[in-house]
Coordinates of C-alpha atoms in Angstrom, one line a residue:
M828 CA 0.2 29.2 25.1
V829 CA -3.1 28.6 23.4
L830 CA -4.6 31.6 25.1
A831 CA -1.5 33.7 24.5
G832 CA -1.5 32.7 20.8
W833 CA -5.2 33.6 20.5
A834 CA -4.6 37.0 22.2
F835 CA -1.6 37.6 19.9
H836 CA -3.8 37.3 16.8
A837 CA -6.6 39.4 18.2
Y838 CA -4.1 42.2 19.3
M839 CA -2.3 42.3 16.0
S840 CA -5.6 42.3 14.1
A841 CA -6.8 45.3 16.1
F842 CA -3.7 47.4 16.3
C843 CA -1.8 46.4 13.1
P844 CA -4.2 45.2 10.4
P845 CA -1.7 45.3 7.5
V846 CA 0.3 42.4 9.1
R847 CA -1.0 38.9 8.6
T848 CA -0.1 36.8 11.6
M849 CA 0.7 33.1 12.0
S850 CA 1.6 31.2 15.2
F851 CA 2.5 27.7 16.4
A852 CA 2.9 27.3 20.1
D853 CA 5.5 29.9 21.1
N854 CA 6.5 30.7 17.5
W855 CA 5.0 33.9 16.2
S856 CA 5.3 35.2 12.6
G857 CA 4.0 38.1 10.6
I858 CA 3.9 38.8 6.8
T859 CA 3.2 42.2 5.2
D860 CA 3.8 44.0 1.9
T861 CA 6.1 47.0 2.9
P862 CA 9.1 47.5 5.2
G863 CA 7.1 50.2 7.0
S864 CA 4.3 47.9 7.8
L865 CA 6.8 45.3 9.0
A866 CA 8.4 47.8 11.4
M867 CA 5.0 48.8 12.8
G868 CA 4.1 45.1 13.2
L869 CA 7.4 44.3 14.9
Q870 CA 6.9 47.2 17.4
T871 CA 3.3 46.1 18.0
A872 CA 4.5 42.5 18.8
H873 CA 7.0 43.9 21.3
T874 CA 4.3 46.0 22.9
F875 CA 2.0 42.9 23.2
A876 CA 4.8 40.8 24.7
D877 CA 5.5 43.5 27.3
S878 CA 1.9 43.6 28.3
L879 CA 2.1 39.9 29.1
G880 CA 5.5 40.2 30.8
L881 CA 7.2 38.3 28.0
T882 CA 10.4 39.0 26.1
L883 CA 11.0 38.2 22.4
D884 CA 14.1 36.0 22.1
P885 CA 16.6 38.2 20.2
G886 CA 18.6 35.2 19.1
K887 CA 15.6 33.7 17.3
T888 CA 14.0 36.9 16.1
F889 CA 14.8 37.8 12.4
V890 CA 13.3 39.6 9.5
W891 CA 13.4 38.9 5.8
A892 CA 12.3 40.3 2.4
T893 CA 12.3 39.0 -1.1
Q894 CA 13.6 42.2 -2.8
S895 CA 17.2 43.6 -2.2
Q896 CA 15.9 47.2 -1.7
D897 CA 13.5 46.0 1.0
R898 CA 16.3 44.0 2.7
A899 CA 18.4 47.2 2.9
A900 CA 15.4 49.1 4.4
L901 CA 15.0 46.5 7.1
K902 CA 18.6 46.6 8.4
P903 CA 18.0 49.6 10.7
L904 CA 15.5 47.7 12.7
G905 CA 18.3 46.0 14.6
H906 CA 17.3 42.4 13.8
P907 CA 19.2 40.0 11.5
V908 CA 18.0 40.2 7.9
V909 CA 18.2 36.6 6.6
Q910 CA 17.8 35.0 3.2
S911 CA 17.1 31.5 4.6
A912 CA 16.3 30.1 8.0
R913 CA 15.3 27.0 9.9
E914 CA 11.6 27.3 10.8
L915 CA 9.9 24.7 12.9
G916 CA 12.3 22.0 11.7
G917 CA 11.9 23.0 8.1
F918 CA 14.2 24.9 5.7
M919 CA 12.9 28.2 4.5
A920 CA 14.4 30.2 1.6
F921 CA 13.2 33.8 1.0
G922 CA 13.9 34.1 -2.7
T923 CA 14.5 32.2 -5.9
F924 CA 17.7 30.6 -4.7
T925 CA 18.0 27.2 -3.0
R926 CA 19.5 26.7 0.5
N927 CA 20.0 23.1 1.5
A928 CA 23.3 23.1 3.5
A929 CA 21.5 22.2 6.7
L930 CA 19.8 19.3 5.0
K931 CA 23.1 18.0 3.8
E932 CA 24.4 18.2 7.3
R933 CA 21.5 16.1 8.5
C934 CA 22.4 13.4 6.0
A935 CA 26.1 13.5 7.1
S936 CA 25.0 13.1 10.7
L937 CA 23.9 9.5 10.1
A938 CA 27.5 8.3 10.2
P939 CA 27.2 6.9 13.8
V940 CA 24.0 5.1 12.8
W941 CA 25.7 3.4 9.9
S942 CA 28.5 2.2 12.1
A943 CA 26.0 0.8 14.7
L944 CA 24.1 -1.0 11.9
R945 CA 27.3 -2.5 10.6
R946 CA 28.2 -3.9 14.0
S947 CA 24.7 -5.1 14.8
R948 CA 23.9 -8.8 14.7
A949 CA 20.2 -8.3 14.5
P950 CA 18.3 -10.0 11.6
L951 CA 18.3 -8.1 8.3
V952 CA 14.5 -7.5 8.4
L953 CA 14.9 -5.6 11.7
K954 CA 17.8 -3.6 10.5
M955 CA 15.9 -2.6 7.4
M956 CA 13.1 -1.2 9.6
V957 CA 15.7 1.2 11.1
L958 CA 15.9 2.9 7.7
T959 CA 12.2 4.0 7.7
G960 CA 11.9 4.3 11.4
K961 CA 15.0 6.4 12.2
C962 CA 17.4 7.1 9.4
W963 CA 15.2 8.7 6.7
P964 CA 13.0 10.7 9.1
K965 CA 16.2 12.1 10.8
A966 CA 18.2 12.8 7.7
L967 CA 15.4 14.0 5.4
H968 CA 13.3 16.0 7.9
G969 CA 12.0 19.0 6.0
I970 CA 12.6 17.5 2.5
E971 CA 9.0 18.3 1.5
G972 CA 10.0 21.9 0.9
C973 CA 13.7 21.7 0.2
P974 CA 15.3 20.1 -2.8
L975 CA 18.2 17.7 -2.4
P976 CA 20.6 16.7 -5.2
E977 CA 20.3 13.2 -6.6
A978 CA 24.0 12.6 -5.8
E979 CA 23.3 13.2 -2.1
I980 CA 20.4 10.6 -2.3
N981 CA 22.7 8.1 -4.0
R982 CA 25.2 8.6 -1.2
L983 CA 22.5 7.8 1.3
R984 CA 21.6 4.6 -0.6
A985 CA 25.3 3.5 -0.8
A986 CA 25.8 4.2 2.9
A987 CA 22.7 2.2 3.8
T988 CA 23.5 -0.9 1.7
K989 CA 27.1 -0.8 2.9
A990 CA 26.0 -0.7 6.6
L991 CA 23.5 -3.4 6.1
Q992 CA 26.1 -5.5 4.2
I993 CA 23.7 -6.2 1.3
R994 CA 25.8 -4.8 -1.6
P995 CA 28.1 -7.5 -3.0
G996 CA 29.8 -7.0 -6.4
G997 CA 27.4 -5.7 -9.1
V998 CA 24.5 -4.9 -6.8
S999 CA 22.7 -1.6 -7.5
S1000 CA 21.9 0.2 -4.2
M1001 CA 18.8 1.7 -5.7
L1002 CA 17.5 -1.6 -6.9
R1003 CA 18.4 -3.4 -3.7
L1004 CA 16.5 -1.0 -1.5
S1005 CA 13.5 -0.6 -3.9
I1006 CA 12.6 -4.3 -4.4
N1007 CA 11.9 -5.2 -0.7
E1008 CA 8.5 -5.8 0.8
K1009 CA 8.0 -2.0 0.5
C1010 CA 9.7 0.7 -1.5
D1011 CA 9.9 3.0 1.4
Y1012 CA 13.4 1.6 2.3
D1013 CA 14.8 3.6 -0.7
P1014 CA 15.3 7.2 0.3
G1015 CA 14.1 8.3 -3.2
F1016 CA 10.7 6.7 -2.8
W1017 CA 10.5 7.9 0.8
I1018 CA 10.9 11.5 -0.4
V1019 CA 8.2 11.0 -3.1
W1020 CA 5.7 9.5 -0.6
S1021 CA 6.6 12.1 2.0
C1022 CA 6.0 15.1 -0.4
V1023 CA 2.7 13.6 -1.6
R1024 CA 1.5 13.1 2.0
Q1025 CA 2.6 16.6 3.0
I1026 CA 0.5 18.2 0.2
R1027 CA -2.6 16.1 1.2
R1028 CA -2.1 17.1 4.8
I1029 CA -1.8 20.8 4.0
A1030 CA -4.8 20.8 1.6
R1031 CA -7.0 19.2 4.3
A1032 CA -5.8 21.5 7.1
Q1033 CA -6.0 24.8 5.2
P1034 CA -9.3 25.4 3.3
G1035 CA -7.8 28.1 1.1
F1036 CA -4.7 26.1 0.0
L1037 CA -6.4 24.4 -3.0
L1038 CA -7.4 27.8 -4.6
K1039 CA -3.9 29.1 -4.2
W1040 CA -2.5 25.9 -5.6
R1041 CA -4.7 26.3 -8.7
L1042 CA -3.6 29.9 -9.2
Y1043 CA 0.1 28.8 -8.9
M1044 CA -0.3 26.1 -11.5
R1045 CA -2.1 28.5 -13.9
Q1046 CA 0.8 30.9 -13.7
F1047 CA 3.5 28.1 -13.7
D1048 CA 6.2 28.7 -16.3
G1049 CA 8.4 25.8 -15.5
T1050 CA 10.5 27.6 -12.9
L1051 CA 10.9 25.6 -9.7
Y1052 CA 11.5 27.2 -6.3
Q1053 CA 12.0 26.0 -2.7
G1054 CA 8.6 25.0 -1.4
P1055 CA 6.1 22.1 -1.1
V1056 CA 4.4 22.7 -4.5
S1057 CA 7.6 22.9 -6.5
R1058 CA 8.9 19.9 -4.6
L1059 CA 5.7 18.0 -5.5
I1060 CA 6.0 18.9 -9.2
R1061 CA 9.7 17.8 -9.2
V1062 CA 9.2 14.4 -7.5
L1063 CA 6.1 13.5 -9.5
S1064 CA 7.8 14.3 -12.8
Q1065 CA 10.6 12.0 -11.6
V1066 CA 8.2 9.0 -11.7
G1067 CA 6.3 10.1 -14.8
W1068 CA 3.4 11.8 -13.1
S1069 CA 2.2 15.3 -13.7
V1070 CA 0.0 17.9 -12.0
Q1071 CA -3.2 18.8 -14.0
E1072 CA -5.8 21.2 -12.7
P1073 CA -5.2 20.7 -8.9
P1074 CA -6.0 18.5 -7.1
F1075 CA -6.0 16.2 -10.1
V1076 CA -2.8 14.4 -11.2
S1077 CA -2.0 12.2 -14.2
D1078 CA 0.0 9.0 -13.5
H1079 CA 2.6 7.3 -15.6
E1080 CA -0.1 5.5 -17.5
G1081 CA -2.2 8.6 -18.3
I1082 CA -4.9 7.8 -15.7
V1083 CA -6.1 10.9 -13.8
H1084 CA -6.6 10.7 -10.0
D1085 CA -7.8 13.1 -7.4
L1086 CA -4.8 13.5 -5.2
L1087 CA -6.8 14.5 -2.2
R1088 CA -9.6 12.0 -2.4
V1089 CA -7.9 8.8 -3.6
P1090 CA -7.5 6.4 -0.7
G1091 CA -4.0 6.4 0.8
T1092 CA -3.5 2.6 0.3
L1093 CA -4.3 2.9 -3.4
L1094 CA -2.2 6.0 -3.8
H1095 CA 0.8 4.4 -2.1
R1096 CA 0.5 1.3 -4.4
L1097 CA 0.2 3.4 -7.5
L1098 CA 3.3 5.4 -6.6
E1099 CA 5.1 2.1 -6.0
H1100 CA 4.2 1.0 -9.5
A1101 CA 5.5 4.3 -10.9
W1102 CA 8.7 4.2 -8.8
L1103 CA 9.5 0.7 -9.9
H1104 CA 9.0 1.8 -13.5
H1105 CA 11.4 4.7 -12.9
V1106 CA 13.9 2.3 -11.2
A1107 CA 13.8 0.0 -14.3
A1108 CA 14.4 3.0 -16.6
Q1109 CA 17.5 4.0 -14.5
H1110 CA 19.1 0.6 -15.0
R1111 CA 18.6 0.0 -18.8
H1112 CA 22.1 1.1 -19.4
R1113 CA 23.3 -2.2 -17.8
H1114 CA 24.0 -4.9 -20.4
S1115 CA 22.1 -7.5 -18.3
M1116 CA 19.1 -5.2 -17.9
R1117 CA 18.9 -3.6 -21.4
D1118 CA 15.4 -5.1 -22.0
L1119 CA 14.1 -4.2 -18.5
S1120 CA 10.9 -2.2 -19.5
G1121 CA 9.4 -2.3 -16.0
I1122 CA 9.1 -4.2 -12.7
D1123 CA 5.9 -6.0 -12.0
L1124 CA 4.9 -5.3 -8.4
A1125 CA 2.7 -8.4 -8.1
L1126 CA 5.5 -10.7 -9.2
L1127 CA 8.0 -8.8 -7.1
R1128 CA 6.1 -9.5 -3.9
S1129 CA 5.0 -13.0 -4.7
D1130 CA 6.2 -15.8 -2.3
A1131 CA 8.1 -13.3 -0.2
S1132 CA 6.6 -14.6 3.0
N1133 CA 7.5 -18.2 2.1
L1134 CA 11.2 -17.7 1.8
S1135 CA 13.8 -18.2 4.5
A1136 CA 16.1 -15.3 5.5
L1137 CA 18.9 -16.8 3.5
D1138 CA 16.8 -17.2 0.4
T1139 CA 15.4 -13.7 0.8
A1140 CA 18.9 -12.3 0.9
R1141 CA 19.9 -14.3 -2.1
L1142 CA 16.9 -13.3 -4.1
G1143 CA 17.5 -9.6 -3.3
S1144 CA 21.1 -9.7 -4.5
L1145 CA 20.2 -11.6 -7.7
R1146 CA 17.4 -9.1 -8.6
A1147 CA 19.7 -6.2 -7.8
G1148 CA 22.3 -7.3 -10.3
A1149 CA 24.9 -9.2 -8.2
F1150 CA 27.7 -10.9 -10.0
V1151 CA 27.1 -14.6 -9.5
S1152 CA 28.6 -16.3 -12.5
G1153 CA 32.2 -17.0 -13.1
E1154 CA 32.1 -14.8 -16.3
Q1155 CA 31.0 -11.8 -14.2
Q1156 CA 33.3 -12.4 -11.3
A1157 CA 36.3 -12.7 -13.6
R1158 CA 36.0 -9.1 -14.4
F1159 CA 37.2 -8.0 -11.0
D1160 CA 38.7 -11.3 -9.6
L1161 CA 41.9 -12.1 -11.5
T1162 CA 42.1 -15.5 -9.9
Q1163 CA 39.1 -16.6 -12.0
T1164 CA 39.1 -17.4 -15.7
G1165 CA 35.4 -16.9 -16.4
V1166 CA 35.4 -20.3 -18.2
C1167 CA 33.2 -23.3 -17.1
P1168 CA 35.6 -26.0 -15.8
T1169 CA 33.3 -28.7 -17.2
C1170 CA 32.3 -27.4 -20.6
Q1171 CA 35.2 -25.0 -21.3
V1172 CA 32.8 -22.3 -22.5
A1173 CA 32.0 -18.9 -21.0
D1174 CA 30.6 -19.5 -17.5
S1175 CA 27.6 -17.2 -17.9
I1176 CA 24.2 -17.1 -16.0
R1177 CA 22.5 -18.6 -19.1
H1178 CA 25.1 -21.4 -19.3
Q1179 CA 24.7 -22.3 -15.6
V1180 CA 20.9 -22.2 -15.7
C1181 CA 20.1 -23.8 -19.0
E1182 CA 23.1 -25.9 -20.2
C1183 CA 25.8 -26.8 -17.7
P1184 CA 25.7 -30.5 -16.6
R1185 CA 27.1 -29.5 -13.2
F1186 CA 23.7 -28.2 -12.3
A1187 CA 21.5 -30.6 -14.2
Q1188 CA 20.0 -31.9 -10.9
Q1189 CA 18.9 -28.4 -10.0
R1190 CA 17.0 -28.1 -13.3
V1191 CA 14.9 -31.2 -12.7
G1192 CA 11.2 -30.4 -12.6
S1193 CA 11.6 -26.8 -13.8
Q1194 CA 11.1 -27.2 -17.5
S1195 CA 8.5 -25.6 -19.3
D1196 CA -42.4 -1.3 9.3
W1197 CA -39.1 -2.3 10.6
H1198 CA -37.3 -3.7 7.8
H1199 CA -34.4 -6.0 8.5
L1200 CA -31.8 -5.5 5.8
F1201 CA -28.6 -7.6 5.6
A1202 CA -25.6 -5.9 4.0
D1203 CA -22.5 -7.8 3.1
G1204 CA -19.5 -7.5 0.9
S1205 CA -17.5 -10.1 -0.9
C1206 CA -13.9 -9.9 -2.2
D1207 CA -12.5 -12.5 -4.6
P1208 CA -9.2 -13.6 -3.1
S1209 CA -6.4 -13.2 -5.6
V1210 CA -2.6 -13.6 -5.8
H1211 CA -2.2 -9.9 -5.5
A1212 CA -4.3 -6.8 -4.9
D1213 CA -4.0 -5.7 -8.5
F1214 CA -6.2 -8.7 -9.6
A1215 CA -8.8 -8.6 -6.8
L1216 CA -12.5 -8.2 -7.5
A1217 CA -15.0 -7.1 -4.9
A1218 CA -18.8 -6.8 -4.9
W1219 CA -21.6 -6.0 -2.4
A1220 CA -25.3 -6.9 -1.8
V1221 CA -28.2 -6.0 0.3
V1222 CA -31.2 -8.4 1.0
S1223 CA -34.4 -7.8 2.9
A1224 CA -35.1 -10.5 5.5
T1225 CA -38.6 -9.0 6.0
D1226 CA -39.6 -9.5 2.4
A1227 CA -37.2 -12.4 1.6
L1228 CA -36.1 -10.4 -1.5
P1229 CA -32.9 -9.0 -2.8
V1230 CA -32.7 -5.2 -2.5
S1231 CA -29.6 -4.3 -4.5
C1232 CA -26.2 -5.6 -5.5
G1233 CA -23.3 -4.6 -7.6
P1234 CA -19.5 -4.6 -8.2
V1235 CA -17.1 -2.3 -6.4
P1236 CA -16.1 0.5 -8.8
G1237 CA -12.5 1.8 -9.1
L1238 CA -9.1 0.3 -8.8
L1239 CA -9.1 -0.3 -5.1
Q1240 CA -11.0 -3.6 -4.8
T1241 CA -11.2 -4.6 -1.1
A1242 CA -13.7 -6.1 1.3
P1243 CA -14.0 -3.0 3.5
R1244 CA -15.0 -0.9 0.5
A1245 CA -17.6 -3.5 -0.5
E1246 CA -19.0 -3.5 3.0
L1247 CA -19.2 0.3 3.0
L1248 CA -21.0 0.3 -0.4
A1249 CA -23.5 -2.2 0.9
M1250 CA -24.2 0.1 3.9
I1251 CA -24.5 3.1 1.6
S1252 CA -27.1 1.2 -0.6
A1253 CA -29.1 0.2 2.5
A1254 CA -29.2 3.9 3.6
R1255 CA -30.3 5.0 0.2
W1256 CA -33.1 2.4 0.1
A1257 CA -34.3 3.5 3.6
L1258 CA -34.3 7.2 2.4
R1259 CA -36.0 6.4 -0.9
F1260 CA -38.9 4.4 0.6
R1261 CA -39.0 6.1 4.0
K1262 CA -38.7 2.9 5.9
R1263 CA -37.5 2.3 9.4
C1264 CA -34.7 -0.1 9.1
I1265 CA -32.4 -2.3 11.1
V1266 CA -29.3 -3.1 9.0
W1267 CA -27.3 -6.2 10.0
A1268 CA -23.6 -6.3 9.0
D1269 CA -20.8 -8.6 9.9
A1270 CA -18.2 -5.9 9.4
L1271 CA -17.4 -4.5 12.9
N1272 CA -15.5 -1.6 11.4
V1273 CA -18.5 -0.4 9.5
V1274 CA -20.8 -0.8 12.5
D1275 CA -18.3 1.2 14.7
G1276 CA -17.9 3.8 11.9
V1277 CA -21.6 4.4 11.8
A1278 CA -21.6 4.8 15.6
D1279 CA -18.7 7.3 15.3
I1280 CA -20.6 9.3 12.7
R1281 CA -23.7 9.5 15.0
N1282 CA -21.4 10.5 18.0
L1283 CA -19.5 13.1 15.9
T1284 CA -16.2 11.2 16.6
R1285 CA -15.5 9.9 13.1
K1286 CA -11.9 9.2 12.3
S1287 CA -10.1 9.5 9.0
D1288 CA -9.1 6.3 7.1
D1289 CA -8.3 5.2 3.5
N1290 CA -12.0 5.0 2.6
D1291 CA -12.9 8.6 3.4
D1292 CA -14.6 9.1 0.0
L1293 CA -17.2 6.4 0.9
W1294 CA -17.5 7.5 4.5
D1295 CA -18.3 11.0 3.3
V1296 CA -21.2 9.7 1.2
L1297 CA -22.5 7.5 4.1
E1298 CA -22.2 10.4 6.5
S1299 CA -24.3 12.7 4.2
L1300 CA -27.0 10.0 4.0
L1301 CA -27.1 9.4 7.7
Q1302 CA -27.5 13.1 8.4
Q1303 CA -30.8 13.0 6.5
M1304 CA -32.3 10.3 8.7
P1305 CA -33.2 10.2 12.4
A1306 CA -30.8 8.0 14.3
E1307 CA -33.7 6.1 15.8
D1308 CA -35.1 5.1 12.3
F1309 CA -31.8 3.6 11.0
L1310 CA -30.2 1.2 13.3
V1311 CA -27.1 -0.8 12.6
R1312 CA -26.4 -4.1 14.4
T1313 CA -24.0 -7.0 14.2
E1314 CA -25.1 -9.3 17.0
S1315 CA -28.4 -11.0 17.8
P1316 CA -29.7 -13.6 20.3
F1317 CA -31.1 -15.4 17.3
E1318 CA -27.7 -16.4 15.7
D1319 CA -29.1 -18.9 13.3
W1320 CA -31.5 -16.4 11.8
V1321 CA -28.8 -13.9 11.4
A1322 CA -26.4 -16.5 9.9
I1323 CA -29.0 -17.7 7.3
H1324 CA -29.8 -14.2 6.0
N1325 CA -26.2 -13.1 6.1
Q1326 CA -25.4 -16.1 3.9
H1327 CA -28.0 -15.0 1.5
A1328 CA -26.4 -11.6 1.3
D1329 CA -23.0 -13.1 0.8
T1330 CA -24.3 -15.4 -1.9
L1331 CA -25.9 -12.5 -3.8
A1332 CA -22.7 -10.5 -3.5
G1333 CA -20.7 -13.4 -4.9
F1334 CA -23.2 -13.6 -7.8
A1335 CA -22.8 -9.9 -8.5
N1336 CA -19.0 -10.3 -8.4
R1337 CA -19.2 -13.0 -11.0
S1338 CA -21.7 -11.1 -13.2
R1339 CA -19.2 -8.6 -14.5
P1340 CA -18.9 -7.7 -18.2
W1341 CA -17.5 -10.5 -20.3
S1342 CA -14.7 -8.2 -21.7
L1343 CA -13.5 -7.5 -18.2
Q1344 CA -13.6 -11.1 -17.2
T1345 CA -11.6 -12.2 -20.2
T1346 CA -9.1 -9.4 -19.8
R1347 CA -8.6 -10.3 -16.1
Q1348 CA -8.3 -13.9 -16.9
L1349 CA -5.6 -13.2 -19.5
A1350 CA -3.8 -11.0 -17.0
L1351 CA -4.0 -13.7 -14.3
E1352 CA -2.7 -16.4 -16.8
H1353 CA 0.2 -14.1 -17.7
H1354 CA 0.9 -13.5 -14.0
Q1355 CA 0.8 -17.2 -13.2
H1356 CA 3.1 -18.1 -16.2
M1357 CA 5.6 -15.4 -15.2
L1358 CA 5.4 -16.4 -11.6
Q1359 CA 6.2 -20.1 -12.5
V1360 CA 9.1 -18.9 -14.7
Q1361 CA 10.3 -16.8 -11.8
R1362 CA 10.1 -19.7 -9.3
S1363 CA 11.8 -22.1 -11.6
L1364 CA 14.7 -19.7 -12.3
R1365 CA 14.9 -18.9 -8.6
A1366 CA 15.0 -22.6 -7.7
I1367 CA 17.9 -23.2 -10.2
L1368 CA 19.9 -20.3 -9.0
F1369 CA 19.3 -21.2 -5.3
G1370 CA 20.4 -24.8 -6.1
I1371 CA 23.5 -23.5 -7.9
A1372 CA 24.3 -21.3 -4.9
A1373 CA 23.8 -24.2 -2.4
A1374 CA 25.8 -26.6 -4.6
K1375 CA 28.7 -24.1 -4.8
M1376 CA 28.6 -23.6 -1.0
S1377 CA 28.6 -27.4 -0.2
G1378 CA 30.9 -28.3 -3.0
A1379 CA 28.6 -31.3 -3.8
A1380 CA 27.7 -30.3 -7.3
S1381 CA 29.0 -32.8 -9.8
P1382 CA 27.7 -34.8 -12.8
E1383 CA 27.7 -37.9 -10.7
A1384 CA 25.3 -36.4 -8.1
D1385 CA 22.3 -38.3 -7.0
D1386 CA 19.6 -37.9 -9.6
A1387 CA 16.8 -39.6 -7.8
E1388 CA 13.5 -39.1 -9.6
Q1389 CA 10.8 -37.1 -8.0
L1390 CA 7.6 -39.0 -7.7
E1391 CA 4.5 -37.3 -8.9
V1392 CA 1.1 -38.7 -7.9
E1393 CA -1.6 -38.2 -10.4
L1394 CA -5.2 -38.3 -9.2
E1395 CA -7.4 -40.6 -11.3
S1396 CA -10.9 -40.0 -12.4
T1397 CA -10.4 -36.3 -12.6
V1398 CA -12.7 -34.2 -14.9
P1399 CA -13.2 -30.5 -15.2
R1400 CA -15.9 -29.2 -12.9
P1401 CA -18.9 -28.3 -15.1
F1402 CA -20.7 -26.3 -12.4
S1403 CA -20.6 -25.4 -8.7
L1404 CA -22.9 -27.2 -6.2
E1405 CA -23.7 -23.9 -4.6
E1406 CA -25.1 -22.7 -8.0
I1407 CA -27.6 -25.6 -8.5
V1408 CA -28.8 -26.3 -5.0
P1409 CA -31.8 -24.2 -3.8
V1410 CA -31.1 -21.4 -1.4
N1411 CA -33.5 -23.0 1.2
W1412 CA -32.0 -26.5 1.0
R1413 CA -31.6 -26.7 4.7
E1414 CA -35.3 -26.0 5.3
R1415 CA -36.2 -28.7 2.8
I1416 CA -34.1 -31.3 4.6
E1417 CA -35.6 -30.2 7.9
A1418 CA -39.1 -30.8 6.5
T1419 CA -38.2 -34.3 5.1
E1420 CA -39.4 -37.4 6.9
G1421 CA -37.2 -40.5 6.7
R1422 CA -35.2 -43.1 8.6
I1423 CA -31.9 -41.1 8.4
P1424 CA -31.7 -38.3 11.0
R1425 CA -32.1 -34.8 9.4
K1426 CA -29.2 -33.4 11.4
F1427 CA -26.9 -36.0 9.9
L1428 CA -28.1 -35.1 6.3
V1429 CA -27.5 -31.4 6.9
H1430 CA -23.9 -32.1 8.1
V1431 CA -23.2 -34.3 5.1
C1432 CA -24.5 -31.6 2.7
Q1433 CA -22.4 -29.0 4.4
F1434 CA -19.3 -31.2 4.1
L1435 CA -19.9 -31.7 0.3
L1436 CA -20.6 -28.0 -0.3
F1437 CA -17.3 -27.1 1.5
Q1438 CA -15.3 -29.7 -0.5
D1439 CA -16.8 -28.5 -3.7
D1440 CA -16.0 -24.9 -2.9
Q1441 CA -12.3 -25.8 -2.2
S1442 CA -11.7 -27.8 -5.3
T1443 CA -11.1 -26.8 -8.9
D1444 CA -11.8 -30.2 -10.5
A1445 CA -14.5 -32.9 -10.1
Y1446 CA -13.8 -36.5 -9.0
H1447 CA -15.7 -39.7 -9.2
V1448 CA -16.1 -40.9 -5.6
S1449 CA -17.6 -44.2 -4.5
W1450 CA -19.8 -44.6 -1.4
L1451 CA -16.9 -46.3 0.4
E1452 CA -14.6 -43.5 -0.4
L1453 CA -17.1 -41.0 0.9
V1454 CA -17.3 -42.9 4.2
F1455 CA -13.5 -42.7 4.6
M1456 CA -13.6 -39.0 3.7
L1457 CA -16.2 -38.4 6.5
H1458 CA -14.2 -40.5 8.9
I1459 CA -10.9 -38.7 8.2
D1460 CA -12.6 -35.3 8.4
G1461 CA -14.1 -36.1 11.8
S1462 CA -16.7 -33.2 11.7
V1463 CA -19.7 -35.5 10.9
V1464 CA -21.0 -37.7 13.7
Y1465 CA -22.6 -41.0 12.4
P1466 CA -26.2 -41.7 13.6
V1467 CA -25.3 -45.1 15.0
A1468 CA -24.3 -46.5 18.4
H1469 CA -20.8 -47.8 19.0
S1470 CA -18.9 -49.5 21.8
Q1471 CA -19.1 -46.5 24.1
G1472 CA -22.8 -45.9 23.7

């Protein structure tokens, strides 16, 4: 079919130039300006098919036109004149009207799947994966070019939560599906992400698409049609984004992004932020959520991996607005009075969490020539990707000097981007000084990526913007003058200089502007405070739920005190040992003469540096306590003989 498709394009170009042809496997299409040219093109296509001994399928052959007079002129051709059609799985409308009946039928066809999910005894996490793995791709195939009413999307949400049995009284299906470990479980966000990915894919596959997109936006008057660009405008406006001069878009916070160049991981996370902001806005009409100005993605995903399946289900229902208090349940359950049986006041959430003596136990604890260059990247681990900071560094082992270092720019702060920036800096240094270099890196993906560039087999990933820069630099150097390695028979030598590069990268990461550091620290403190509040509230609510389930909640419940062990002799750490010891401390110890073996001193120093790096406070430790610490750790061998030799 590849040769037949190529011959079809060549034949039509030679014998019917007014018709612009397109093909995909055995699907042939042609577009022209007049009905006469279309008739000539159709006859030419029949002639070409006859020459190959093929026959055009009359049941799948149709013609269309956007003007009514042209449609009337095409009727004598003998083929159906349509205004909409299914094309390669998509839904095409040839005019200003919308045709989505076939898409609605796809949504309705999920009824057997919902029944199977309802009967399934599989864990909830596996059944949730069915939504993104089967349900949404099946029901919403072709949604990138065909609009679907919000009511139909709400029906999908309601059917999914009902089948998964995660919609008790008061729960919002939109909230329940959006606050999981990924927002893709909600069909609304799945549509947004699918439309954005489709535009990125089309723009990369068709070189002329970006120009046509810009012309469309310059002439855009607010009228939306059935097609991928109109769908993109519609779904982005839903989450507060807008299209500027393509490919640039403005997000809900007014920040402008290049839709085609922004890494996919970052784009997905930004869209999740925008979607959760939209979800919060859709629920402010609820009395219990009237002050919900947004949903913090970092807080939402915190501690998710540490919860049991039961607690995860409880937390999801609570966040989605489930009726858990007696006051709420009395609105639809006439057997309940909505009054606390102990206090004889309204049995509200606030009363149960803050005041009711029935759950006092649950509240306990919750009150307030060849140059050897070493390239490395460092990423400060944080509670969430939004607070991460990354930096990179390059050192010269030949000259024993730092070459360059700096922080990772942009919002996406990850170790892979830091490693790539270090490799880019090493390549620029080699070009600038015309040096033959061997670059050592401990990131295997970077080493393999450089090899793929050399072999012309480079693959696309989330860091294409940096890979493009590195590829342009590598093209300016002979491959034999810029070698990248990750292994050496002299492992100690590699480890020492790689540690130097890592230390320099850490120094660069800590040497950011004071205003950025203070702002980040304030954000982290706010996050930790809100996280502690969230954990305390969750613990109380879980305790209330467990107490109700077991029937053991009573004022006379066991109120055994929780013992808290306070460490004595604790003082704030004034500095880090790594900052004050010389870089070549190991060599100085090796050059020292004394009665204590040098190897034992090196091991003790390594143990102290590791303990200092893992601690946030400083402690006064006696020599006897140090001996017990080394004995319990077991990694340091004493230089004395014992009973076994």
